Coordinates of C-alpha atoms in Angstrom, one line a residue:
M1 CA 7.3 -23.4 -14.4
T2 CA 10.4 -25.4 -13.8
L3 CA 11.1 -28.3 -16.3
S4 CA 11.2 -30.7 -13.4
V5 CA 7.7 -29.6 -12.1
R6 CA 6.4 -29.9 -15.8
E7 CA 7.8 -33.3 -15.9
N8 CA 6.4 -34.7 -12.6
L9 CA 2.9 -33.5 -13.6
S10 CA 3.2 -35.0 -17.0
S11 CA 4.4 -38.3 -15.8
S12 CA 1.7 -38.3 -13.1
L13 CA -1.0 -38.0 -15.8
S14 CA 0.4 -40.9 -17.9
E15 CA 1.3 -43.1 -15.0
I16 CA -2.0 -42.5 -13.1
F17 CA -4.4 -42.3 -15.7
P18 CA -3.2 -44.1 -18.9
D19 CA -6.0 -45.1 -20.5
A20 CA -8.4 -42.7 -22.2
P21 CA -9.7 -42.8 -25.8
T22 CA -9.5 -39.3 -26.9
F23 CA -6.8 -37.3 -25.2
G24 CA -6.6 -33.6 -25.6
P25 CA -3.3 -31.9 -25.6
T26 CA -1.8 -31.7 -22.0
R27 CA -1.8 -27.8 -20.8
F28 CA -0.1 -26.2 -18.0
F29 CA -1.2 -23.5 -15.6
S30 CA -0.5 -22.2 -12.2
A31 CA -1.9 -20.0 -9.8
P32 CA -0.2 -18.1 -6.7
G33 CA -0.7 -17.5 -3.1
R34 CA -1.4 -14.3 -1.6
V35 CA -0.5 -12.0 1.2
N36 CA -2.8 -9.0 2.4
I37 CA -0.9 -6.1 3.6
I38 CA -3.9 -4.5 5.4
G39 CA -7.6 -5.0 5.5
E40 CA -8.1 -8.3 7.2
H41 CA -11.5 -10.0 7.7
V42 CA -13.1 -7.1 6.1
D43 CA -13.7 -8.6 2.6
Y44 CA -17.2 -10.0 3.6
A45 CA -18.0 -6.7 5.3
G46 CA -17.8 -4.4 2.2
G47 CA -14.3 -3.2 3.3
L48 CA -11.2 -2.0 1.4
V49 CA -8.4 -4.6 1.1
F50 CA -4.8 -4.3 -0.1
P51 CA -3.4 -7.8 -1.2
A52 CA -0.7 -9.0 -3.5
A53 CA 0.2 -12.2 -5.2
I54 CA 3.3 -13.8 -4.2
D55 CA 5.9 -16.1 -6.0
F56 CA 4.6 -19.3 -4.3
R57 CA 2.4 -21.1 -6.8
T58 CA 0.3 -24.2 -7.4
H59 CA 0.9 -25.9 -10.8
F60 CA -1.8 -27.8 -12.8
A61 CA -1.5 -30.1 -15.9
I62 CA -4.7 -30.8 -17.4
R63 CA -6.1 -32.6 -20.4
T64 CA -9.6 -33.5 -21.8
N65 CA -10.1 -37.3 -21.8
G66 CA -13.3 -38.2 -23.6
L67 CA -14.6 -40.2 -20.9
G68 CA -17.1 -38.1 -19.2
T69 CA -15.2 -38.6 -16.0
F70 CA -13.2 -36.4 -13.7
R71 CA -9.7 -37.8 -12.8
L72 CA -7.9 -35.9 -10.3
Y73 CA -4.6 -36.5 -8.7
S74 CA -2.7 -34.4 -6.0
L75 CA 1.1 -34.9 -6.2
D76 CA 1.6 -33.6 -2.9
F77 CA -0.9 -35.9 -1.0
Q78 CA 0.1 -39.0 -3.3
S79 CA -3.7 -39.4 -3.9
E80 CA -6.0 -39.9 -6.8
F81 CA -9.9 -39.4 -7.1
V82 CA -11.9 -40.5 -10.0
T83 CA -15.7 -39.8 -10.1
N84 CA -18.5 -39.4 -12.6
D85 CA -20.6 -37.4 -10.1
L86 CA -20.1 -34.2 -8.0
N87 CA -20.8 -35.7 -4.6
Y88 CA -18.7 -34.2 -1.5
S89 CA -15.6 -36.2 -1.2
E90 CA -13.9 -37.4 1.9
K91 CA -10.5 -36.3 0.5
P92 CA -10.6 -32.5 1.3
W93 CA -8.3 -31.6 -1.4
A94 CA -10.7 -32.8 -4.2
N95 CA -13.7 -30.7 -3.0
Y96 CA -12.0 -27.4 -4.1
I97 CA -11.9 -28.9 -7.6
L98 CA -15.5 -30.5 -7.4
G99 CA -16.9 -27.3 -6.2
V100 CA -15.5 -25.3 -9.1
I101 CA -17.0 -27.8 -11.6
L102 CA -20.3 -27.6 -9.8
E103 CA -20.4 -23.9 -10.0
A104 CA -19.5 -24.0 -13.6
L105 CA -22.4 -26.0 -14.4
K106 CA -24.5 -23.9 -12.6
L107 CA -23.6 -21.2 -14.8
D108 CA -24.2 -23.4 -18.0
L109 CA -20.5 -23.2 -18.7
R110 CA -19.4 -26.3 -20.6
V111 CA -17.3 -29.1 -18.6
E112 CA -16.6 -32.5 -20.0
G113 CA -14.4 -35.2 -18.7
F114 CA -10.9 -34.1 -18.0
D115 CA -7.7 -35.3 -16.2
L116 CA -6.0 -33.0 -13.6
A117 CA -2.6 -33.2 -11.8
F118 CA -1.4 -30.5 -9.4
T119 CA 1.3 -29.7 -7.0
G120 CA 2.6 -26.7 -5.3
N121 CA 4.9 -24.9 -2.8
I122 CA 2.1 -22.5 -1.1
P123 CA 2.5 -23.8 2.5
Q124 CA -1.0 -25.3 3.5
G125 CA -2.7 -23.7 6.6
A126 CA -0.4 -21.0 6.7
G127 CA -2.9 -18.4 5.9
L128 CA -1.4 -17.8 2.2
S129 CA -4.5 -19.0 0.5
S130 CA -3.4 -22.3 -1.0
S131 CA -7.0 -23.3 -1.2
A132 CA -8.1 -20.3 -3.4
A133 CA -5.0 -21.0 -5.7
V134 CA -6.5 -24.3 -6.3
E135 CA -9.9 -23.0 -7.0
V136 CA -8.6 -20.1 -9.2
G137 CA -6.2 -22.3 -11.1
T138 CA -9.0 -24.9 -11.9
A139 CA -11.5 -22.6 -12.7
Y140 CA -8.9 -20.7 -15.1
A141 CA -7.6 -24.2 -16.6
L142 CA -11.1 -25.2 -17.6
S143 CA -12.1 -21.9 -19.1
K144 CA -9.3 -22.4 -21.5
I145 CA -9.6 -26.0 -22.2
F146 CA -13.5 -25.8 -22.6
N147 CA -13.3 -22.2 -24.3
W148 CA -15.5 -20.3 -21.7
D149 CA -16.1 -16.8 -22.6
I150 CA -15.5 -15.5 -19.1
T151 CA -13.3 -12.7 -17.5
K152 CA -10.8 -13.1 -14.8
E153 CA -13.0 -11.1 -12.4
K154 CA -15.8 -13.9 -13.2
I155 CA -13.3 -16.5 -12.6
A156 CA -12.8 -15.4 -9.2
L157 CA -16.5 -15.2 -8.3
L158 CA -16.9 -18.6 -9.6
A159 CA -14.0 -19.9 -7.4
Q160 CA -15.4 -18.0 -4.1
A161 CA -18.8 -19.6 -4.8
A162 CA -17.1 -23.0 -4.8
E163 CA -15.4 -22.1 -1.5
N164 CA -18.8 -20.9 0.0
H165 CA -21.2 -23.4 -1.4
F166 CA -19.2 -26.6 -1.9
V167 CA -16.3 -26.6 0.6
G168 CA -18.4 -25.0 3.3
V169 CA -16.1 -21.8 4.3
N170 CA -18.2 -18.5 3.9
C171 CA -15.2 -16.6 2.9
G172 CA -15.3 -13.3 1.1
I173 CA -13.9 -12.6 -2.2
M174 CA -10.4 -11.1 -1.6
D175 CA -8.4 -14.2 -1.8
Q176 CA -9.8 -15.4 -5.1
F177 CA -10.0 -11.9 -6.7
V178 CA -6.3 -11.0 -6.1
I179 CA -5.1 -14.6 -7.3
A180 CA -7.3 -14.1 -10.6
V181 CA -6.1 -10.4 -11.4
A182 CA -2.8 -9.8 -9.8
K183 CA 0.2 -8.3 -11.8
P184 CA 3.9 -8.4 -10.9
S185 CA 5.3 -5.9 -8.5
S186 CA 1.7 -4.5 -7.5
C187 CA -0.8 -4.8 -4.9
I188 CA -4.4 -4.0 -5.6
S189 CA -6.7 -2.1 -3.6
L190 CA -10.1 -3.9 -4.0
N191 CA -13.5 -2.2 -2.7
T192 CA -15.1 -5.6 -1.7
E193 CA -18.7 -4.4 -2.1
S194 CA -18.4 -2.9 -5.5
L195 CA -15.5 -5.0 -6.8
E196 CA -13.6 -2.0 -8.1
Y197 CA -10.1 -2.1 -8.0
S198 CA -6.7 -0.6 -8.9
Y199 CA -3.2 -1.6 -9.1
H200 CA -0.4 0.2 -6.6
S201 CA 3.3 -0.2 -6.7
L202 CA 4.7 -1.9 -3.4
D203 CA 8.1 -0.2 -3.4
L204 CA 9.7 0.7 0.0
P205 CA 13.4 1.2 -0.8
G206 CA 15.6 -0.1 2.0
Y207 CA 12.9 -2.1 3.7
E208 CA 11.4 -5.5 3.1
F209 CA 8.3 -7.8 3.9
Y210 CA 8.7 -11.2 4.8
L211 CA 6.5 -14.0 6.6
I212 CA 7.0 -16.1 9.9
D213 CA 5.0 -19.3 10.0
S214 CA 3.9 -19.9 13.3
N215 CA 3.4 -23.9 12.3
V216 CA 0.0 -23.6 13.9
K217 CA -2.1 -25.1 11.2
H218 CA -5.8 -24.0 10.9
S219 CA -8.6 -25.2 8.9
L220 CA -11.1 -22.4 8.5
K221 CA -13.9 -24.7 8.2
E222 CA -13.3 -26.1 11.5
S223 CA -12.4 -22.9 13.2
E224 CA -14.6 -19.9 14.4
Y225 CA -14.2 -18.3 10.9
N226 CA -17.7 -18.7 9.9
D227 CA -19.0 -17.6 13.3
R228 CA -17.2 -14.4 12.9
R229 CA -19.0 -13.9 9.6
K230 CA -22.2 -14.4 11.1
E231 CA -21.6 -11.9 13.8
V232 CA -20.4 -9.4 11.1
E233 CA -24.0 -10.1 9.2
S234 CA -26.0 -9.8 12.2
A235 CA -24.3 -6.5 13.2
T236 CA -24.8 -5.4 9.5
S237 CA -28.4 -6.1 9.8
K238 CA -29.1 -4.3 13.1
C239 CA -27.2 -1.1 11.6
N240 CA -29.3 -1.4 8.5
K241 CA -32.5 -1.0 10.5
L242 CA -31.4 2.1 12.0
S243 CA -30.0 3.5 8.5
T244 CA -30.9 1.8 5.4
E245 CA -28.1 3.4 3.7
V246 CA -25.7 1.3 5.5
R247 CA -25.5 -1.7 3.2
T248 CA -22.2 -3.0 4.7
L249 CA -20.7 -2.7 8.1
S250 CA -17.9 -0.9 6.6
Q251 CA -20.3 1.8 5.6
A252 CA -21.3 2.5 9.3
D253 CA -19.8 4.8 11.8
F254 CA -19.0 4.6 15.6
S255 CA -22.0 6.5 16.4
L256 CA -24.3 4.1 14.6
I257 CA -22.8 1.0 16.1
E258 CA -23.1 2.3 19.4
K259 CA -26.8 2.7 19.3
A260 CA -27.6 -0.3 17.0
G261 CA -28.2 -2.6 20.1
L262 CA -25.3 -4.8 19.2
T263 CA -24.2 -7.6 21.4
P264 CA -20.7 -7.3 23.1
S265 CA -19.3 -9.6 20.5
E266 CA -20.9 -7.9 17.6
F267 CA -19.7 -4.7 18.7
K268 CA -16.1 -5.8 19.1
R269 CA -16.3 -7.2 15.5
A270 CA -17.7 -4.0 14.1
T271 CA -15.0 -1.9 16.1
H272 CA -12.3 -3.8 14.1
I273 CA -14.1 -3.5 10.8
L274 CA -14.4 0.4 11.2
G275 CA -10.8 0.7 12.4
E276 CA -9.6 -1.4 9.5
R277 CA -11.3 0.9 7.2
S278 CA -8.9 3.7 8.4
R279 CA -5.8 1.7 8.6
A280 CA -6.3 0.5 5.2
Q281 CA -6.5 4.0 3.9
N282 CA -3.7 5.1 6.0
V283 CA -1.3 2.3 4.6
I284 CA -2.1 3.0 1.0
R285 CA -1.5 6.4 1.5
S286 CA 1.8 5.8 3.4
L287 CA 2.8 3.6 0.8
K288 CA 2.5 6.0 -1.8
D289 CA 4.5 8.6 0.5
K290 CA 7.1 5.8 0.9
N291 CA 6.5 6.3 4.7
A292 CA 7.6 2.8 6.0
E293 CA 7.5 3.6 9.6
K294 CA 3.7 4.7 9.4
V295 CA 3.0 1.4 7.5
G296 CA 4.6 -0.6 10.2
E297 CA 2.5 1.1 12.9
E298 CA -0.5 0.2 11.1
L299 CA 0.4 -3.2 10.7
F300 CA 0.9 -3.5 14.6
S301 CA -2.4 -1.7 15.2
C302 CA -4.2 -4.1 13.0
H303 CA -2.7 -7.2 14.8
E304 CA -3.8 -5.7 18.2
S305 CA -7.3 -5.4 16.7
L306 CA -7.6 -8.8 15.2
S307 CA -6.4 -10.1 18.5
K308 CA -8.7 -8.2 20.8
N309 CA -11.8 -7.1 18.9
F310 CA -12.0 -9.7 16.2
Q311 CA -10.4 -12.4 18.2
V312 CA -8.9 -14.6 15.6
S313 CA -5.4 -14.7 16.6
C314 CA -3.9 -17.3 19.0
E315 CA -1.2 -17.5 21.7
E316 CA 1.6 -18.2 19.2
T317 CA 1.0 -15.5 16.9
D318 CA 0.6 -13.0 19.6
Y319 CA 3.8 -14.0 20.9
I320 CA 5.4 -13.7 17.7
V321 CA 4.1 -10.3 16.9
E322 CA 5.3 -9.1 20.5
W323 CA 8.6 -10.5 20.1
F324 CA 9.2 -8.7 16.8
R325 CA 7.8 -5.3 18.6
S326 CA 10.4 -5.9 21.4
E327 CA 13.1 -6.1 18.8
N328 CA 12.0 -2.7 17.2
V329 CA 10.9 -3.9 13.8
L330 CA 8.7 -1.5 12.1
G331 CA 5.5 -3.6 12.0
A332 CA 4.1 -7.1 12.3
R333 CA 0.8 -8.8 12.2
M334 CA -1.1 -12.1 11.7
I335 CA -2.6 -12.5 8.3
G336 CA -5.2 -14.8 6.8
G337 CA -8.3 -16.2 8.3
G338 CA -6.5 -16.6 11.7
F339 CA -6.1 -19.2 14.7
G340 CA -2.5 -19.8 13.4
G341 CA -0.6 -19.4 10.2
C342 CA 1.8 -16.4 9.3
V343 CA 2.7 -13.4 10.7
L344 CA 3.8 -10.6 8.1
V345 CA 6.7 -8.6 9.1
L346 CA 8.0 -5.1 7.8
D347 CA 11.6 -4.1 8.7
K348 CA 14.7 -2.5 7.3
E349 CA 16.5 -4.8 4.9
G350 CA 19.5 -7.1 6.2
R351 CA 17.9 -7.8 9.7
S352 CA 15.8 -10.9 9.1
S353 CA 18.1 -13.5 9.3
D354 CA 19.7 -12.8 12.5
L355 CA 16.2 -11.9 14.0
F356 CA 14.9 -15.1 12.9
S357 CA 17.6 -17.3 14.2
K358 CA 17.0 -15.7 17.6
L359 CA 13.2 -16.0 17.4
E360 CA 13.5 -19.7 16.3
K361 CA 15.1 -20.8 19.3
E362 CA 13.0 -18.8 21.8
Y363 CA 9.9 -19.7 19.8
F364 CA 10.7 -23.4 20.3
Q365 CA 11.6 -23.2 23.8
K366 CA 8.1 -21.7 24.7
F367 CA 6.0 -23.6 22.4
G368 CA 7.9 -26.8 21.1
L369 CA 6.9 -25.7 17.7
N370 CA 9.6 -24.7 14.6
A371 CA 9.0 -21.6 13.3
K372 CA 9.7 -20.9 9.6
I373 CA 10.8 -17.7 7.5
Y374 CA 9.3 -17.1 4.1
K375 CA 10.9 -14.7 1.8
F376 CA 8.8 -13.6 -1.1
S377 CA 8.5 -11.5 -4.0
I378 CA 5.3 -10.0 -5.6
S379 CA 4.0 -11.9 -8.4
E380 CA 1.4 -12.1 -11.2
G381 CA -2.0 -13.8 -10.9
V382 CA -3.1 -17.0 -12.5
R383 CA -1.6 -17.8 -15.9
E384 CA -1.1 -20.5 -18.6
D385 CA 2.5 -21.7 -18.6
S386 CA 4.0 -22.0 -21.8

């Protein structure tokens, strides 16, 4: 955390919430955004995902206040919220925090009055999990100031429950999990059914990943994200009736989904899930072999499936991916929930600036939108900042 960020957070607490009888010490925390290299829209289908934390972070300052009141302030929205209860707020940013408090109380974890201010540089609506960073960062900060005896894995599950039950997005576990447990320079391969995971180095000498923001902003709650999950669940149920050993859709095979009586939409969703299982395994193997070309091929294949089978892309992200294909980059695909957001690009080092300069002009001419490029490095997960 830079000194200026710390000072802004501290001064915000003092200026916005000046009067509390028994302030605790102010402590500072941060949580990263994330990218997922492969394994998209499979974390609620029991699939294998391969995400990493990135060096875009949300920063928090927090202290107990002795008031029995939750006093929250978003520097980015210049907005405060004070409450004694946990009713749904008309301020969307506050609900990520309120949901965490509610889920903690359900687990009989101690939560008393506190002041919290936060800010960050994770682009919102870009598919980089800014919301999960708020949830995990809040949960981790509360675990420290109220002395919860809880692992980072449990922190992730609590944060996911806040998103599912309070915010209203029926997301899988991937985002919260990697934000909680990530290590520098490493991706994790996570089995989203068993929650078994391992760390893998992301090292492709001479090649780089970067992000292109389509500047098409999505809200997963308002999008068709929840509909996709319902289709996955209904397809899973039909497969389970034919084979009780199939607990998740990722455990099915093509012969099973062909005779399970799936609707056309369900069949498309299942086709993506099963294809992504193979792609994830191929990418992990190719990264180990340092085969960048094969990783790129799987990224393009993943995008095609997300666009045609899972139908969560949009005209703008499809355009960006195909534009990069025409420029002979190694691979590109949309990431995140979909319906906008970012495209992940893999290419040889040294080409990104020239390519983006060209894309930026052509993209604006076609859509009237300003694309952005984000360079990133792999970072660590949630932490307390000294």
